[in-house]
PDB file of C-alpha atoms in Angstrom:
ATOM      1  CA  MET A   1       0.054  -0.062   0.023  1.00  0.00           C
ATOM      2  CA  LYS A   2       2.995   2.367   0.577  1.00  0.00           C
ATOM      3  CA  HIS A   3       3.943   2.012  -3.028  1.00  0.00           C
ATOM      4  CA  ILE A   4       0.433   2.648  -4.181  1.00  0.00           C
ATOM      5  CA  ARG A   5       0.309   5.838  -1.982  1.00  0.00           C
ATOM      6  CA  ASP A   6       3.745   6.976  -3.107  1.00  0.00           C
ATOM      7  CA  GLU A   7       2.923   6.540  -6.717  1.00  0.00           C
ATOM      8  CA  TYR A   8      -0.675   7.658  -6.883  1.00  0.00           C
ATOM      9  CA  LEU A   9      -0.910  10.269  -3.877  1.00  0.00           C
ATOM     10  CA  GLU A  10      -4.526  10.878  -3.082  1.00  0.00           C
ATOM     11  CA  VAL A  11      -6.182   8.352  -5.276  1.00  0.00           C
ATOM     12  CA  PRO A  12      -8.538   5.984  -3.353  1.00  0.00           C
ATOM     13  CA  ILE A  13      -7.504   2.433  -3.207  1.00  0.00           C
ATOM     14  CA  ARG A  14     -10.296  -0.109  -4.155  1.00  0.00           C
ATOM     15  CA  LEU A  15     -10.362  -3.700  -3.724  1.00  0.00           C
ATOM     16  CA  THR A  16     -12.893  -6.579  -4.086  1.00  0.00           C
ATOM     17  CA  VAL A  17     -13.339  -9.528  -1.701  1.00  0.00           C
ATOM     18  CA  ALA A  18     -15.655 -12.546  -1.588  1.00  0.00           C
ATOM     19  CA  THR A  19     -18.157 -11.975   1.261  1.00  0.00           C
ATOM     20  CA  PHE A  20     -17.391 -15.514   2.699  1.00  0.00           C
ATOM     21  CA  ASN A  21     -13.856 -14.265   3.419  1.00  0.00           C
ATOM     22  CA  LYS A  22     -14.537 -12.916   6.653  1.00  0.00           C
ATOM     23  CA  ARG A  23     -10.947 -12.765   8.033  1.00  0.00           C
ATOM     24  CA  ALA A  24      -9.802 -10.766   4.828  1.00  0.00           C
ATOM     25  CA  ILE A  25     -12.732  -8.319   5.307  1.00  0.00           C
ATOM     26  CA  HIS A  26     -11.831  -7.885   8.952  1.00  0.00           C
ATOM     27  CA  LEU A  27      -8.152  -7.234   8.146  1.00  0.00           C
ATOM     28  CA  TYR A  28      -8.980  -4.648   5.489  1.00  0.00           C
ATOM     29  CA  GLU A  29     -11.543  -2.936   7.885  1.00  0.00           C
ATOM     30  CA  LYS A  30      -8.501  -2.787  10.449  1.00  0.00           C
ATOM     31  CA  LEU A  31      -6.365  -1.125   7.636  1.00  0.00           C
ATOM     32  CA  GLY A  32      -8.925   1.565   7.076  1.00  0.00           C
ATOM     33  CA  PHE A  33     -10.976   0.169   4.188  1.00  0.00           C
ATOM     34  CA  VAL A  34     -14.781   0.831   4.275  1.00  0.00           C
ATOM     35  CA  LYS A  35     -17.391  -1.403   2.626  1.00  0.00           C
ATOM     36  CA  LYS A  36     -19.013   0.589  -0.204  1.00  0.00           C
ATOM     37  CA  ASP A  37     -21.034  -1.923  -2.551  1.00  0.00           C
ATOM     38  CA  GLU A  38     -22.023  -5.483  -2.756  1.00  0.00           C
ATOM     39  CA  PHE A  39     -22.765  -7.723  -5.812  1.00  0.00           C
ATOM     40  CA  THR A  40     -23.181 -11.269  -6.581  1.00  0.00           C
ATOM     41  CA  THR A  41     -21.931 -13.241  -9.704  1.00  0.00           C
ATOM     42  CA  ASP A  42     -22.621 -16.864 -10.750  1.00  0.00           C
ATOM     43  CA  ILE A  43     -19.627 -17.888  -8.516  1.00  0.00           C
ATOM     44  CA  ALA A  44     -20.087 -16.025  -5.291  1.00  0.00           C
ATOM     45  CA  ALA A  45     -21.058 -12.660  -3.558  1.00  0.00           C
ATOM     46  CA  PHE A  46     -18.428  -9.962  -3.248  1.00  0.00           C
ATOM     47  CA  VAL A  47     -18.057  -6.638  -1.398  1.00  0.00           C
ATOM     48  CA  THR A  48     -16.089  -3.590  -2.873  1.00  0.00           C
ATOM     49  CA  MET A  49     -14.003  -1.619  -0.315  1.00  0.00           C
ATOM     50  CA  ILE A  50     -12.431   1.683  -0.423  1.00  0.00           C
ATOM     51  CA  LYS A  51      -9.590   3.190   1.409  1.00  0.00           C
ATOM     52  CA  GLU A  52      -9.487   7.120   0.915  1.00  0.00           C
ATOM     53  CA  GLY A  53      -6.245   8.863   0.364  1.00  0.00           C
TER      54      GLY A  53
END
């Protein structure tokens, strides 16, 4: 994340994670990411998370 911050300054970081991956979601929340959107595909349900610059 430091490299992304150094290269792209104030651009928000966005990631997508499967909703069943509770441990990853918990970790991302501890790192400052916030849930923004949820969607479902034929494979699984996902959540999009954002960390503002």
